[in-house]
Coordinates of N, CA and C in Angstrom, one line a residue:
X77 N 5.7 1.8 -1.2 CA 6.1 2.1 -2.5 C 7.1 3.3 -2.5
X78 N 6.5 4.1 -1.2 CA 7.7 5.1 -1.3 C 9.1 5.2 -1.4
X79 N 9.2 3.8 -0.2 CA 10.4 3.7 0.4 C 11.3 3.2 -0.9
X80 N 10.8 1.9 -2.0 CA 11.2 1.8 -3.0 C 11.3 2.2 -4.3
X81 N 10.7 4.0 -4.6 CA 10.6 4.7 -5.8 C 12.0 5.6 -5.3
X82 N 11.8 5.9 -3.4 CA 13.1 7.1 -3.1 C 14.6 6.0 -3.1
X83 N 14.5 4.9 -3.4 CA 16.3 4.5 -3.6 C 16.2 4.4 -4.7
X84 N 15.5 4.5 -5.8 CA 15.7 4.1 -7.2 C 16.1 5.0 -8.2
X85 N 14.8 6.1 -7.7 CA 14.9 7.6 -8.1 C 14.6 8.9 -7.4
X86 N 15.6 9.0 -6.7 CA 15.5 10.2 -5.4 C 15.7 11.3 -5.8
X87 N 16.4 11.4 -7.2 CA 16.0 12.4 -7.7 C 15.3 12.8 -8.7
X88 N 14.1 12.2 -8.6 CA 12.7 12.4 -9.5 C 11.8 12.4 -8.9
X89 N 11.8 12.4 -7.2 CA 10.8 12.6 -6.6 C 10.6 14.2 -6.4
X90 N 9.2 14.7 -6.5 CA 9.2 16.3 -5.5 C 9.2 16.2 -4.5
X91 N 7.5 15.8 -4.4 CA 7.3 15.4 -3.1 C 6.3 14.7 -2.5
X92 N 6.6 14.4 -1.1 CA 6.1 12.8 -0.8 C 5.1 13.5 0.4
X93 N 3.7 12.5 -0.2 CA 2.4 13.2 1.2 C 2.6 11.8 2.0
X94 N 2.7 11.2 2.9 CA 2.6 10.5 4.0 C 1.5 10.4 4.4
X95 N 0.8 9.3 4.7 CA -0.9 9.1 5.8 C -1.5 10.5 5.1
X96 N -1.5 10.6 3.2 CA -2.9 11.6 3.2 C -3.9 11.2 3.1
X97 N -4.2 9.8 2.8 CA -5.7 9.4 3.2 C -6.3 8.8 4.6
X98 N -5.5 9.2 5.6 CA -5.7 8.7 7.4 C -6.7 10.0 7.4
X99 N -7.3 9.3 8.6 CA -8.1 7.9 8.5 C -8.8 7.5 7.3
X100 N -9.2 8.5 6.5 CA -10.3 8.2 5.3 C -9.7 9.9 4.2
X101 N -9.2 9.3 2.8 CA -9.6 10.4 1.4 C -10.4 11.6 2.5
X102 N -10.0 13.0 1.9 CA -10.8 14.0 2.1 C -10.5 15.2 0.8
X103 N -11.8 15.5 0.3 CA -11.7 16.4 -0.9 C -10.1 17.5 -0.3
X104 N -10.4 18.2 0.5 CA -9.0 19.1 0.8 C -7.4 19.0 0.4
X105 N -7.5 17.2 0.8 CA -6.1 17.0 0.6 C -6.0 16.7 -0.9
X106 N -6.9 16.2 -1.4 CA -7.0 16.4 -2.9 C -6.8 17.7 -3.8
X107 N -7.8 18.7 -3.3 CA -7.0 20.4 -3.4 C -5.6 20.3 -3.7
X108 N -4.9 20.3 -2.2 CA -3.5 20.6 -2.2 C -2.4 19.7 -3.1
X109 N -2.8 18.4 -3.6 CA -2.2 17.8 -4.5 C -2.5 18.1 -5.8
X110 N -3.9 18.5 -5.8 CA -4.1 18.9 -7.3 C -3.4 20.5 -7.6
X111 N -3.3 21.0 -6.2 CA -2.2 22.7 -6.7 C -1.2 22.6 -7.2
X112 N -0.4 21.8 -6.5 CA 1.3 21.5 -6.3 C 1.5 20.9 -8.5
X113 N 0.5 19.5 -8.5 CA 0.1 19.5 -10.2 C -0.1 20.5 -10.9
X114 N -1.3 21.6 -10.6 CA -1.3 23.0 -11.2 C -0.2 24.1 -11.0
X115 N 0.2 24.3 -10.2 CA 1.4 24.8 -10.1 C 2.7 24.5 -11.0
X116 N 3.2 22.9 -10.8 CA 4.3 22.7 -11.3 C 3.8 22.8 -13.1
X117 N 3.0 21.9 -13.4 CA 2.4 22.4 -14.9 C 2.5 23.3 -15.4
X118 N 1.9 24.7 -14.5 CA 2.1 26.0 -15.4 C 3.7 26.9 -15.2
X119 N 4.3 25.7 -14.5 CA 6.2 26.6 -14.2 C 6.4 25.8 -15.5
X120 N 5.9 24.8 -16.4 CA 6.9 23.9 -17.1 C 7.5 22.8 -16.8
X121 N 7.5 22.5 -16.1 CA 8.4 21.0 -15.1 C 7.8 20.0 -15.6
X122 N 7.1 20.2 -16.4 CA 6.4 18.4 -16.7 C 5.5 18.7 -18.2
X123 N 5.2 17.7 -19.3 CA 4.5 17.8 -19.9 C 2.9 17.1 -19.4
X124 N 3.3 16.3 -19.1 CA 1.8 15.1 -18.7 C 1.8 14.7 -17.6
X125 N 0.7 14.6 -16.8 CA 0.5 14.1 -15.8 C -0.2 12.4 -15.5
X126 N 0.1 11.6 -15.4 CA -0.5 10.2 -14.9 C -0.3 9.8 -14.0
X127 N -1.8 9.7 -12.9 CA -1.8 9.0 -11.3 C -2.2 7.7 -11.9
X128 N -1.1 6.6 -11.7 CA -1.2 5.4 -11.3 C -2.3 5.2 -9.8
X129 N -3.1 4.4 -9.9 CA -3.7 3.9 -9.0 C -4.6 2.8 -8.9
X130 N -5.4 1.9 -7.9 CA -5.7 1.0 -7.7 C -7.1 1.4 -8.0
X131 N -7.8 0.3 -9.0 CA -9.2 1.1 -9.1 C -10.3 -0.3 -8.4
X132 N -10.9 -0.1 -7.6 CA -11.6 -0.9 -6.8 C -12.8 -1.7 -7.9
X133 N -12.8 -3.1 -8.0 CA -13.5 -4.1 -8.5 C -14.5 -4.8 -8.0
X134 N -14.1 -5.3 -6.6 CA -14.6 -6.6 -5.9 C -13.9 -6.6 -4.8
X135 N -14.3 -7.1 -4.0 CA -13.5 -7.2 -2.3 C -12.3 -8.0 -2.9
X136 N -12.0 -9.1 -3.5 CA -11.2 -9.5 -4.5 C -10.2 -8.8 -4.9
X137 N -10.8 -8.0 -5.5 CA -10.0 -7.4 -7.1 C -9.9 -6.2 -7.2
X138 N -8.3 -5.8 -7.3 CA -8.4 -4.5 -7.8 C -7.6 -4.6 -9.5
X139 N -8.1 -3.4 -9.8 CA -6.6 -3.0 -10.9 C -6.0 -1.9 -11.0
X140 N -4.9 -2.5 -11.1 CA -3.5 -0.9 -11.2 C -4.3 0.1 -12.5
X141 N -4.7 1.2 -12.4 CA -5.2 2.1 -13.0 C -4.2 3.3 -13.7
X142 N -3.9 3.5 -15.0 CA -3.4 4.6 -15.0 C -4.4 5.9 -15.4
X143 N -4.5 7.3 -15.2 CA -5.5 8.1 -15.6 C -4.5 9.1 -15.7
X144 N -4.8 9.8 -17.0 CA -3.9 11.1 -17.4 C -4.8 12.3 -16.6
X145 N -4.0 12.6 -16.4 CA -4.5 14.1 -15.6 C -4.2 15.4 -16.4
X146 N -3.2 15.1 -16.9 CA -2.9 16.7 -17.6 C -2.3 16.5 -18.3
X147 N -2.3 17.3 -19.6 CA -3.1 18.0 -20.2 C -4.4 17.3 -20.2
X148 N -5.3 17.6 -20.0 CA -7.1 16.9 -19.7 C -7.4 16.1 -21.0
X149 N -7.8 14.9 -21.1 CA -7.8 14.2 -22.1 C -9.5 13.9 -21.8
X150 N -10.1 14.4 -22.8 CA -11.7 14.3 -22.6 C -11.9 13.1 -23.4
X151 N -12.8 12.2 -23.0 CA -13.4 10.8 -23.7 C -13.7 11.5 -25.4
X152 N -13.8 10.7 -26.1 CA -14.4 10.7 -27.3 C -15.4 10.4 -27.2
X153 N -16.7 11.5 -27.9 CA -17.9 12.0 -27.8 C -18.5 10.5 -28.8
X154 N -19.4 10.1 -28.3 CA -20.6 9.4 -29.3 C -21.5 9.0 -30.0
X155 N -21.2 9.5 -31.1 CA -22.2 9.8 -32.1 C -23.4 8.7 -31.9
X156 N -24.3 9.2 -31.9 CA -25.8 8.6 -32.4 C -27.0 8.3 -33.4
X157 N -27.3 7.8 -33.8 CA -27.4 6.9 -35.0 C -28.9 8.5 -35.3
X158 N -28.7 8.5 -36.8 CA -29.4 9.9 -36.5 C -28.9 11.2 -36.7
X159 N -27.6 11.4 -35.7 CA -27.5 12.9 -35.5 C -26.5 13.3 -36.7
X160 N -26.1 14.0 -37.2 CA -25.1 14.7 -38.2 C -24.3 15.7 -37.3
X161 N -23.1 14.6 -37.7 CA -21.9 15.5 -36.8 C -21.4 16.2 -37.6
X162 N -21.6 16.8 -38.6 CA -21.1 17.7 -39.4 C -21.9 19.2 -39.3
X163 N -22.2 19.5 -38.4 CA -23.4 20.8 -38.5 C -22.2 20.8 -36.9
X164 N -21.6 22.3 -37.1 CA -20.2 23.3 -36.5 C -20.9 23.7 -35.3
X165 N -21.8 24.5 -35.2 CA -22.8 25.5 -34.6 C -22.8 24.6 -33.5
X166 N -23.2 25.5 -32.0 CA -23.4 25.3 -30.8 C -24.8 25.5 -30.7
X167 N -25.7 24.3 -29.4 CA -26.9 25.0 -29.6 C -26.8 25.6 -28.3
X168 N -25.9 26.0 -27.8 CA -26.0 26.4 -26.4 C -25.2 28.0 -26.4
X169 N -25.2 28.9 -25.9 CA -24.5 29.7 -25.7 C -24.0 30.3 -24.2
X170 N -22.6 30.7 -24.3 CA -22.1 30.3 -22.4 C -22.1 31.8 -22.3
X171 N -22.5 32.2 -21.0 CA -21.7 32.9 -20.3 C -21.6 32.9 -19.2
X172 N -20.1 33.3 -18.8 CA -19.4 34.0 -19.5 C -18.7 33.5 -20.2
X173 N -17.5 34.0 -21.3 CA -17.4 32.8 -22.0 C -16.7 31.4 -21.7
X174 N -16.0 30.7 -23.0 CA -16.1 29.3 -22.7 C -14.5 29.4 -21.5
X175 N -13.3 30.1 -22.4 CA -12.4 30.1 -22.0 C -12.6 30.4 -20.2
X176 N -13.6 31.4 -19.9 CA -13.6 31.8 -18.3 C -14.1 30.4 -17.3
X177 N -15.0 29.4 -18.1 CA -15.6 28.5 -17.7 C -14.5 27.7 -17.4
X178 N -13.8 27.2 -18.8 CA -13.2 26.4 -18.3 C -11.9 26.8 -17.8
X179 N -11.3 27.8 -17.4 CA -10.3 28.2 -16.3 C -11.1 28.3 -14.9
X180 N -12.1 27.9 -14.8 CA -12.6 27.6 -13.6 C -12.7 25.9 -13.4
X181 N -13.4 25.3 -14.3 CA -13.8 24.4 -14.3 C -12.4 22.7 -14.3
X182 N -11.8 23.5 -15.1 CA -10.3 22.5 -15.2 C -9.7 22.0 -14.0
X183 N -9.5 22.9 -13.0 CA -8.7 23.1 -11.9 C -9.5 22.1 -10.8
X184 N -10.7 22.2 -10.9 CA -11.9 21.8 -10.1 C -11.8 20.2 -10.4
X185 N -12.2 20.3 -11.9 CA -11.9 18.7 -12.2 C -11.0 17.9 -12.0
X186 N -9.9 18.6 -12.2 CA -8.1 18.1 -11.5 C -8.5 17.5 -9.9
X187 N -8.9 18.4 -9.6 CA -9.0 18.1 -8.0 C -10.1 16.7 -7.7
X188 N -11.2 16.9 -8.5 CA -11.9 15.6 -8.8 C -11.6 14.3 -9.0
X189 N -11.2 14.4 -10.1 CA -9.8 13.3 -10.4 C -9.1 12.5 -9.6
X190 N -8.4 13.6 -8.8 CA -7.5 13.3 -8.1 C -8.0 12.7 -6.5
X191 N -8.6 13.0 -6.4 CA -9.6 12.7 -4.9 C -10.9 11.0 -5.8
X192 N -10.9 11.2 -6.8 CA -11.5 10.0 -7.0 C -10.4 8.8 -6.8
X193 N -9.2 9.0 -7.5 CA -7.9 8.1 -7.7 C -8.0 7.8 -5.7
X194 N -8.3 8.9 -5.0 CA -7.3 8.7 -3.8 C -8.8 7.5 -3.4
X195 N -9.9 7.7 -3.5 CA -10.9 7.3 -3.2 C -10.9 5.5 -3.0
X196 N -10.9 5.4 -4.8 CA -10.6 3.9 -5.5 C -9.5 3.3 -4.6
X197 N -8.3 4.0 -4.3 CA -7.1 2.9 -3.7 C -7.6 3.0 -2.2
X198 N -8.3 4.1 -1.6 CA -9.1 3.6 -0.6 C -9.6 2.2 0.0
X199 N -10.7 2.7 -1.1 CA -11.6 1.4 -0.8 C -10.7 -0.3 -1.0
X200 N -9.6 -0.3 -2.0 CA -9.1 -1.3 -2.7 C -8.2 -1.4 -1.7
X201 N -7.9 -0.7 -0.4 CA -6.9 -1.0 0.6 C -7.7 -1.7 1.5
X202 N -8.6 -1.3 1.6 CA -9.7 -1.6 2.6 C -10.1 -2.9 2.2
X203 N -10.4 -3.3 1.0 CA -10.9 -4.8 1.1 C -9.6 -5.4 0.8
X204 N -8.5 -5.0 0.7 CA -7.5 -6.1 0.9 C -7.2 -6.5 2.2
X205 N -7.6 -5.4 3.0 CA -6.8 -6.2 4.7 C -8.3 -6.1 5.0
X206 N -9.5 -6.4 4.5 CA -10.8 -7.4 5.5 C -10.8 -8.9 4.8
X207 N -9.9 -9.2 3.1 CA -10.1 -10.2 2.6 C -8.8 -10.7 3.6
X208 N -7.2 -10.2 4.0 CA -6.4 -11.0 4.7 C -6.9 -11.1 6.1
X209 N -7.6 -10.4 6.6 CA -8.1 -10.8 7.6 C -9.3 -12.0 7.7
X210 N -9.9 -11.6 6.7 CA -10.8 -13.3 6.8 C -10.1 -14.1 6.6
X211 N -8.8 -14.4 5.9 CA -7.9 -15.3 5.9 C -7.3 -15.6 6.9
X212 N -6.7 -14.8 7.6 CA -6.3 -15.0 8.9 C -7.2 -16.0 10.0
X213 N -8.4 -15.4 9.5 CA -9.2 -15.7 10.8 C -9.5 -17.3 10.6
X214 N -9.6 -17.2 9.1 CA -10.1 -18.9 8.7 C -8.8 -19.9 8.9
X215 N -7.5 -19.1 9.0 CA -6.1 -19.9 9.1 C -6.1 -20.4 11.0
X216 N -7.0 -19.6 11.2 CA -6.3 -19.5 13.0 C -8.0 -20.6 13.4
X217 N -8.5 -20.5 12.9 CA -9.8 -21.7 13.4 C -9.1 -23.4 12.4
X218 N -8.7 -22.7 11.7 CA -8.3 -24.4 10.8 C -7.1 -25.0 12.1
X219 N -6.2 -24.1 12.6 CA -5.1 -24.4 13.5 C -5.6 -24.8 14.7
X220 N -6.5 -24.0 14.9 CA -7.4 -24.3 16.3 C -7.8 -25.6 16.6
X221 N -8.7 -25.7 15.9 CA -9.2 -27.2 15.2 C -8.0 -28.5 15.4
X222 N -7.0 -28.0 14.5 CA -5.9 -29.0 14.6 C -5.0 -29.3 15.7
X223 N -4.6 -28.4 16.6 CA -4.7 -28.4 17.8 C -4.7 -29.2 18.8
X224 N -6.8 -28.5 18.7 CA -7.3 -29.1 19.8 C -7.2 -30.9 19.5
X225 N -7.3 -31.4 18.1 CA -7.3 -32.5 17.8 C -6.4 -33.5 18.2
X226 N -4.9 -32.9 18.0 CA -4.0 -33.0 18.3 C -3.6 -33.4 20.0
X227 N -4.1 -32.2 21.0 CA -4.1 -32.8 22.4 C -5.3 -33.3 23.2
X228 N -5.9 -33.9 22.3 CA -7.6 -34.5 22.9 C -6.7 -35.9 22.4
X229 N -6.1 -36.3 21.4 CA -5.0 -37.4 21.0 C -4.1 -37.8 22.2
X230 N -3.3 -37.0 22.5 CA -2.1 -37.1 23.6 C -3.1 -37.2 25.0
X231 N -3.8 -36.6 25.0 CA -4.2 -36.9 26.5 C -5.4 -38.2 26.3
X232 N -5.7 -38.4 25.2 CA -6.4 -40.1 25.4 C -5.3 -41.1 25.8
X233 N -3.9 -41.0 24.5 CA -3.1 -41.8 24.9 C -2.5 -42.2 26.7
X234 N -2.7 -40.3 27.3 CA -2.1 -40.6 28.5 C -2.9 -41.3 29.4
X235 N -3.9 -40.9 29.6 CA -4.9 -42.0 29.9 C -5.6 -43.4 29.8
X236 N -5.1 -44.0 28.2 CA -5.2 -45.1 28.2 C -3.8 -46.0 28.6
X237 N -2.5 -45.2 28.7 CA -1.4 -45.8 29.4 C -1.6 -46.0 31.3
X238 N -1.9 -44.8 31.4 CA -2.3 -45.2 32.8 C -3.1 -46.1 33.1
X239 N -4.4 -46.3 32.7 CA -5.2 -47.3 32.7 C -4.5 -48.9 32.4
X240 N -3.7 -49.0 31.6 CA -3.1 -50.3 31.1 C -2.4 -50.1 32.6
X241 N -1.6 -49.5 32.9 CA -0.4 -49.8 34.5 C -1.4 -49.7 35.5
X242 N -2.7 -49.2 35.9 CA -3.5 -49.5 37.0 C -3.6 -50.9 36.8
X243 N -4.3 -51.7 35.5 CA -4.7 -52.9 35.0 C -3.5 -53.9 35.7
X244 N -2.4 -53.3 34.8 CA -1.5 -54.2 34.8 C -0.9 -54.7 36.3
X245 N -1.2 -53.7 37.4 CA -0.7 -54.2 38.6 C -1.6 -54.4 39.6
X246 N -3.1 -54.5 38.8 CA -4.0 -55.5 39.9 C -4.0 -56.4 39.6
X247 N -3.4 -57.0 38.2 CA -3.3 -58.0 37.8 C -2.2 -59.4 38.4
X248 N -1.0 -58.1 38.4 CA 0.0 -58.4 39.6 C -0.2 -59.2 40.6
X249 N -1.1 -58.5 41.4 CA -1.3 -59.0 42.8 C -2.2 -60.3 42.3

């Protein structure tokens, strides 16, 4: 994908991580991508962030995933049959406060996020080349098969032609 995003728009790339999931995703390199995100966000260079990625289904199946990363877009909470969402008050109180929590906690989750995305196209790489490879394997026994069928054919025939010219010239004599 790289090779076809850098002729299209080479100048909209920053920058490009190469083999960061070799051999296997590791939280660290997730860090470093989630900085370069945190970083460029708090210079301005971007409003929103969205990692497209493959979200793992079935050895089968994946789907192209989009997930907003930034500005942090929290699910919509679910009310319960019962509770009164109209009562303001917290029954919890933080310390230290909320803002110190979550200038810790944000950055962390970014990185979360982001190492989960790298995780899912993982795994969804992984069952694509063990499902082409069972294909393969089932392509190369179907040929095998055909094949062998093929010259157990040609070597009957050569043998039943020889057999006819042994026949045919004791018959000769």
């Amino acid at each position: 994908g790289y090779a076809s995003l850098r002729r299209d728009m080479r100048s909209r790339i920053v920058e490009a991580y190469e083999d960061l999931a070799k051999p296997a995703p590791a939280f660290d390199q997730a860090e470093t991508v989630s900085a370069k995100i945190t970083s460029m966000f708090e210079a301005g260079e971007f409003d929103v962030c969205t990692v497209i990625y493959n979200k793992f289904v079935s050895a089968l199946t994946q789907e192209v995933t989009p997930l907003q990363l930034i500005p942090f877009k929290a699910d919509e909470p679910v009310e319960t049959e019962g509770e009164d969402s109209s009562v303001g008050g917290s029954a919890y109180e933080f310390e230290p406060d909320e803002e110190e929590i979550l200038a810790a906690l944000l950055p962390r989750n970014l990185s979360v996020q982001v190492f989960r995305a790298m995780i899912e196209s993982f795994a969804s790489e992984q069952a694509s080349r063990m499902t082409a490879m069972d294909n393969a394997t089932r392509n190369a026994g179907d040929m095998i098969e055909s094949l062998t069928l093929t010259y157990n054919r040609t070597r009957q025939a050569a043998i039943t032609s020889e057999l006819i010219e042994i026949i045919s010239g004791a018959e000769a004599l």
